[in-house]
Short mmCIF file of C-alpha atoms in Angstrom, two decimals:
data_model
loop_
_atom_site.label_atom_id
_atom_site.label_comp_id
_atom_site.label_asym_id
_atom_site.label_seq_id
_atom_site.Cartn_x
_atom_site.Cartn_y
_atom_site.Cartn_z
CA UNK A 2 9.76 -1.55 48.01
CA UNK A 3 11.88 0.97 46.87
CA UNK A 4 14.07 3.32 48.68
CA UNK A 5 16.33 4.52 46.16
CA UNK A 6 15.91 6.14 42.74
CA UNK A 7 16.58 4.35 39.41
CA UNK A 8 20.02 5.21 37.58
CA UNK A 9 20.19 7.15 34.69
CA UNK A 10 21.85 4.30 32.88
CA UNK A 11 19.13 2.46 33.62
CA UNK A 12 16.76 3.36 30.72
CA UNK A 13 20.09 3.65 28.32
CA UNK A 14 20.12 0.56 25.27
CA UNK A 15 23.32 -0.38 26.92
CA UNK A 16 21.48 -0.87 30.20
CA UNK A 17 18.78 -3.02 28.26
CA UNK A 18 21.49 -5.08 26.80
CA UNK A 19 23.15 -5.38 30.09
CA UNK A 20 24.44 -9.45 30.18
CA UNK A 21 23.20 -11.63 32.89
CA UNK A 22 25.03 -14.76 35.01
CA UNK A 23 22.60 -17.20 36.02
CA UNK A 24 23.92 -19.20 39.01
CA UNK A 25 22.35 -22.82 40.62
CA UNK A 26 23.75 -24.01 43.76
CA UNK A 27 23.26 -27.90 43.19
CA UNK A 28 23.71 -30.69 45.27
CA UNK A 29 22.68 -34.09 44.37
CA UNK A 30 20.41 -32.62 41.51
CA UNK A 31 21.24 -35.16 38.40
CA UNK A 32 17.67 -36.14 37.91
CA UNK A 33 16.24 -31.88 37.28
CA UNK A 34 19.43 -29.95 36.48
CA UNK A 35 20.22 -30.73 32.80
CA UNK A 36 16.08 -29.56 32.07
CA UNK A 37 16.82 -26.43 34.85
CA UNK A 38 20.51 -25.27 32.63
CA UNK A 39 19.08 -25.07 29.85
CA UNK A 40 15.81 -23.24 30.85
CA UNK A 41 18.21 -21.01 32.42
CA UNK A 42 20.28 -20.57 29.07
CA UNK A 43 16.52 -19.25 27.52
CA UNK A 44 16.03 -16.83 30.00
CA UNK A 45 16.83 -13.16 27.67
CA UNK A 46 20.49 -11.64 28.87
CA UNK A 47 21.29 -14.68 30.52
CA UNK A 48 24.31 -15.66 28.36
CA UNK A 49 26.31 -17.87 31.34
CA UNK A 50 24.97 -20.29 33.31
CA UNK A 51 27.10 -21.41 36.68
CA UNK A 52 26.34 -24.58 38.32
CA UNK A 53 28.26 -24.98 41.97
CA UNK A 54 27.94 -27.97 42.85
CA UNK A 55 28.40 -28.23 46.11
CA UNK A 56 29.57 -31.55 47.33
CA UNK A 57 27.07 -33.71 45.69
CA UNK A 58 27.31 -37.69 45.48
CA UNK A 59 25.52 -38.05 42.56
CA UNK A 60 26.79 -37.14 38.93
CA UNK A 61 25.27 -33.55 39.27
CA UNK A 62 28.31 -31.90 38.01
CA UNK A 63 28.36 -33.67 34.77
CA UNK A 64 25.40 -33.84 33.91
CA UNK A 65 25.19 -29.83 34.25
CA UNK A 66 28.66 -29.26 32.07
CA UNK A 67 26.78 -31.54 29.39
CA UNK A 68 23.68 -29.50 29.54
CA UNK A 69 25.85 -26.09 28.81
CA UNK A 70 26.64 -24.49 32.38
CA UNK A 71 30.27 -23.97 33.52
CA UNK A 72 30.36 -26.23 36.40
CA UNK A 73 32.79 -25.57 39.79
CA UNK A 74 32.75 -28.35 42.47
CA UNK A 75 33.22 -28.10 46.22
CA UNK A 76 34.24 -31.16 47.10
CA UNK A 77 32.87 -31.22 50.70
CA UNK A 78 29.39 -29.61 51.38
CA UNK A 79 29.55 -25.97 52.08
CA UNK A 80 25.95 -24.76 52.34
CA UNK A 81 24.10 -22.71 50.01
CA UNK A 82 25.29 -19.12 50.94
CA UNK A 83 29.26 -20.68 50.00
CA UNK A 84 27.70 -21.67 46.90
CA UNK A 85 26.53 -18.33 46.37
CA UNK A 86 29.46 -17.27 46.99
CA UNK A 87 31.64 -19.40 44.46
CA UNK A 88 29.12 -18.69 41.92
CA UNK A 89 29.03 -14.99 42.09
CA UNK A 90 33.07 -15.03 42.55
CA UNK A 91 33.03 -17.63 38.99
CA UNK A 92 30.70 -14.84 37.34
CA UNK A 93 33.12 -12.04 37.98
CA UNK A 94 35.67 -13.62 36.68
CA UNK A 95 34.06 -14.16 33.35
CA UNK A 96 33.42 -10.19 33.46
CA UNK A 97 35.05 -8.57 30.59
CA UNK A 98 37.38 -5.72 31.18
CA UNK A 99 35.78 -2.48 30.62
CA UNK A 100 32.06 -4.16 30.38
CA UNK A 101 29.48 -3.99 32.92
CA UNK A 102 29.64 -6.18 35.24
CA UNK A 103 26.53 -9.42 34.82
CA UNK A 104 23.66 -9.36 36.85
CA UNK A 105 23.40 -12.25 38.77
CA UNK A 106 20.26 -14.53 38.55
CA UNK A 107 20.09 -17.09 41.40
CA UNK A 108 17.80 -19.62 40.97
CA UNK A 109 17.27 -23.32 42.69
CA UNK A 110 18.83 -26.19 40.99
CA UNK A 111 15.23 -27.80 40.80
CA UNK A 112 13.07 -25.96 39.05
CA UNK A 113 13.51 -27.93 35.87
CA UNK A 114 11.57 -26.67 32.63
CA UNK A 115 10.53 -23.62 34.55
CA UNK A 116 13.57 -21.70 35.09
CA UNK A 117 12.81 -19.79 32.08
CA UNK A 118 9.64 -18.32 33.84
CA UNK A 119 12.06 -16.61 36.09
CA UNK A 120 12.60 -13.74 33.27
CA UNK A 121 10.41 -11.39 34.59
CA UNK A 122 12.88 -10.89 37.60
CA UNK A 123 15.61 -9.22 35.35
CA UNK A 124 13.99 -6.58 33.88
CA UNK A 125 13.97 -4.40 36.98
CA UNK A 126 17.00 -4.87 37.64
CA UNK A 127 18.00 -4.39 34.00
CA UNK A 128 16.12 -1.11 34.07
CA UNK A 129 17.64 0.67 37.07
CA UNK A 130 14.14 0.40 38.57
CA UNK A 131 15.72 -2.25 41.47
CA UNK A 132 18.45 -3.14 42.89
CA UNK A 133 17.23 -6.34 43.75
CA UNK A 134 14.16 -8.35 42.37
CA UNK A 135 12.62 -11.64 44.53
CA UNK A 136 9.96 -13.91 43.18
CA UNK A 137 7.12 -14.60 44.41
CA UNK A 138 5.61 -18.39 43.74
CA UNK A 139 2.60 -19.71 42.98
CA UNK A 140 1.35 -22.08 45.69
CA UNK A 141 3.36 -25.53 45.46
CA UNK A 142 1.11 -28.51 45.32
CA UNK A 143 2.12 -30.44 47.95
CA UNK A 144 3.93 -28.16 50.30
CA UNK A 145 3.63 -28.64 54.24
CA UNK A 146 3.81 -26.04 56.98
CA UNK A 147 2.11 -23.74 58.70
CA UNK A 148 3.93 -20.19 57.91
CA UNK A 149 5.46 -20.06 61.13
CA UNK A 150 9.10 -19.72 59.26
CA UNK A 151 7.58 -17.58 56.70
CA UNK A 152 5.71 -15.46 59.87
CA UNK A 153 9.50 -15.15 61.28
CA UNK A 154 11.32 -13.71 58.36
CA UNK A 155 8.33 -11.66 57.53
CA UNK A 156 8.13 -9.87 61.07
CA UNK A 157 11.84 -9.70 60.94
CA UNK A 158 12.04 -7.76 57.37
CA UNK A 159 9.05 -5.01 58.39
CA UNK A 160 10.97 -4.60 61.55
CA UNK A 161 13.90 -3.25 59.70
CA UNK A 162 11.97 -1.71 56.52
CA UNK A 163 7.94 -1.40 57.68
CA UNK A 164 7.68 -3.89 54.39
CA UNK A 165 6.31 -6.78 54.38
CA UNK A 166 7.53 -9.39 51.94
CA UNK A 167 4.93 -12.17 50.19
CA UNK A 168 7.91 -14.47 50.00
CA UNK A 169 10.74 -13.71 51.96
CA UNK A 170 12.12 -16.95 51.74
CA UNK A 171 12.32 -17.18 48.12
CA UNK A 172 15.64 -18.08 46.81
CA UNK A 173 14.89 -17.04 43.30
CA UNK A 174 15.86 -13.41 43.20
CA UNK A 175 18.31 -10.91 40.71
CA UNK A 176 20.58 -9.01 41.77
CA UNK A 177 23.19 -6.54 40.58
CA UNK A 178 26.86 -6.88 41.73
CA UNK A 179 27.36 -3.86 43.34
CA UNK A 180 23.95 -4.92 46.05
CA UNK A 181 25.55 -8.43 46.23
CA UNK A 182 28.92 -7.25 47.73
CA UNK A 183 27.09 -5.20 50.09
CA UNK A 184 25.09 -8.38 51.68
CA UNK A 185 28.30 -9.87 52.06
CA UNK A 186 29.20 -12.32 53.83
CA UNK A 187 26.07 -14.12 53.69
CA UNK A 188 24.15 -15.20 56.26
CA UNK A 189 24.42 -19.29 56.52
CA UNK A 190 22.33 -21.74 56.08
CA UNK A 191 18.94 -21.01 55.53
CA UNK A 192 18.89 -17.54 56.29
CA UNK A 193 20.56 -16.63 53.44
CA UNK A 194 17.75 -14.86 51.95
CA UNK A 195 16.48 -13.64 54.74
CA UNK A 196 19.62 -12.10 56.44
CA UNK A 197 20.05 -10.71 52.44
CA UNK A 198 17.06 -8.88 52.32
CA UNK A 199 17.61 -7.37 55.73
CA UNK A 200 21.20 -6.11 54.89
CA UNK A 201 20.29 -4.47 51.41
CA UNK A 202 16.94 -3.22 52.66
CA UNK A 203 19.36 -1.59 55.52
CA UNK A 204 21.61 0.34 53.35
CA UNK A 205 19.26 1.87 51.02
CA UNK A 206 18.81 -0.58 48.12
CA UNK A 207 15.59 -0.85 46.48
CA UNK A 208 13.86 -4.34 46.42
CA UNK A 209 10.71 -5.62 44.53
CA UNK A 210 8.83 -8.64 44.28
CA UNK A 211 7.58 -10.26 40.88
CA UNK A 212 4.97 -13.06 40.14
CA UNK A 213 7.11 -16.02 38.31
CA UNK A 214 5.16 -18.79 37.27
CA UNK A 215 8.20 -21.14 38.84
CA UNK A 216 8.24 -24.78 40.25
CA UNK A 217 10.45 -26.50 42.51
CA UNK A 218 10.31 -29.86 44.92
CA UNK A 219 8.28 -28.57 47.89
CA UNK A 220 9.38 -29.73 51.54
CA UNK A 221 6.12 -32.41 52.34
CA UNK A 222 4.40 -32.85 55.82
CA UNK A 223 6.82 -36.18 56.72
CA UNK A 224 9.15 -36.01 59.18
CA UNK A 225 11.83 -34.59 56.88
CA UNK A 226 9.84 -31.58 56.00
CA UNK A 227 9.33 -30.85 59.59
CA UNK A 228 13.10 -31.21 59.91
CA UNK A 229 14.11 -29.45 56.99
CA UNK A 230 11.61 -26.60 58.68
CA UNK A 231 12.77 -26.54 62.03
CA UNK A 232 16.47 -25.99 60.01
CA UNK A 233 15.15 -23.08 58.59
CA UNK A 234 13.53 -21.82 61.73
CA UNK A 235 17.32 -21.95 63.57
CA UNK A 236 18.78 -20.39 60.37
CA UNK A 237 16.72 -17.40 60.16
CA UNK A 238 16.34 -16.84 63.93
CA UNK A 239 20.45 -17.00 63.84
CA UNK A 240 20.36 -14.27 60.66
CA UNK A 241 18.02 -12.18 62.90
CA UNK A 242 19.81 -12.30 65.61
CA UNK A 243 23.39 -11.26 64.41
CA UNK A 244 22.07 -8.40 62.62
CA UNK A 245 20.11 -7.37 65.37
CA UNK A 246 23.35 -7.28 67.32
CA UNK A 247 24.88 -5.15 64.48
CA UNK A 248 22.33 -2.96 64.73
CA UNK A 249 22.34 -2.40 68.79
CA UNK A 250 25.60 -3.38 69.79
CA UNK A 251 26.12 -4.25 73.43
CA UNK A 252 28.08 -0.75 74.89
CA UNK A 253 31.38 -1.42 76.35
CA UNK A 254 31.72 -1.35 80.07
#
């Protein structure tokens, strides 16, 4: 989906070289995030990894610094889109003066050994030819549901864009800096990525989706999938909503 053209720096060697900041919001992740760091480290550009992790019990946060990311801790629970948020903030701050600023590569803490397959996401970004690449996943074996959440941030995105997204919920996506401070603040909890995709798509950015051979732990068909669903469901109805009321405010009496 594109709705703006590519910049001229875009096809430039400097462009190509550009560096990337790959960023994992983590919580209670010890057992997959020391193989998902340093799949992250092999993706090309990528040359700093950010773990946030973001109020975890478990010994996420060291086990991340000893597999090579720069770790930052919130020390209560904050929700993904805060961790988001810290990460991107860390990344900046790691920008060298005069440089271009990262890309930043968001992937899921658990994707283990294959993080790296989320490569194919930078290079349209990289080239100017997005401002914002999303990946689309193979079917997960074992995954529950019945697309009504997916149906929901589908209808919501071709509302706004007449696109229709494979995988609007994905939460592996690239982005550069300059379409990241435009979707801020984030939309909480789950609707991160929908209420995202719904800002950038609003204000002219370009946005893709990309096959990526990736795997991550799928929500199941026991009760706490069908809670962790129903979550979602609130989140992204919530996201909806509030930029629906941006959109068509109420006029004042």
């Amino acid at each position: 989906m594109s709705q703006r053209g590519p910049d001229d720096e875009g096809s430039s060697a400097a462009a190509r070289s550009r560096r990337v900041a790959a960023i994992l919001p983590a919580k209670d992740e010890a057992e997959r995030i020391a193989a998902t760091v340093r799949a992250a480290r092999a993706i090309p550009n990528v040359d700093l990894v950010i773990v946030v992790d973001d109020g975890s019990a478990d010994d996420t946060q060291h086990v991340a610094r000893a597999a090579g990311a720069v770790v930052v801790r919130h020390s209560q629970n904050r929700g993904k889109a805060a961790a988001m948020e810290t990460g991107a903030a860390v990344a900046a701050m790691r920008d060298a003066d005069g440089e271009p600023t990262r890309l930043l590569l968001f992937l899921d803490a658990d994707l283990g050994d294959t993080a790296v397959n989320a490569a194919p996401l930078v290079p349209p970004v990289l080239e100017g030819k997005a401002d914002l690449s999303i990946a689309v996943l193979p079917a997960q074996e074992g995954a529950g549901g019945h697309g009504i959440v997916l149906g929901l941030a589908r209808r919501a995105i071709h509302k706004v864009s007449g696109w229709t997204p494979r995988a609007p919920l994905s939460g592996q996506r690239c982005l550069t800096r300059e379409a990241f401070e435009a979707a801020l603040p984030l939309a909480r909890g789950w609707g991160v990525e929908t209420g995202m995709t719904i800002d950038l798509l609003e204000q002219g950015f370009a946005v893709v989706e990309v096959p990526c051979d990736l795997r991550h732990r799928p929500s199941g068909t026991n009760l706490r999938g069908y809670l962790h669903r129903g979550a979602q469901y609130r989140d992204i109805a919530y996201a909806v909503a509030v930029r629906r009321v941006r959109r068509y405010p109420t006029p004042s009496a």
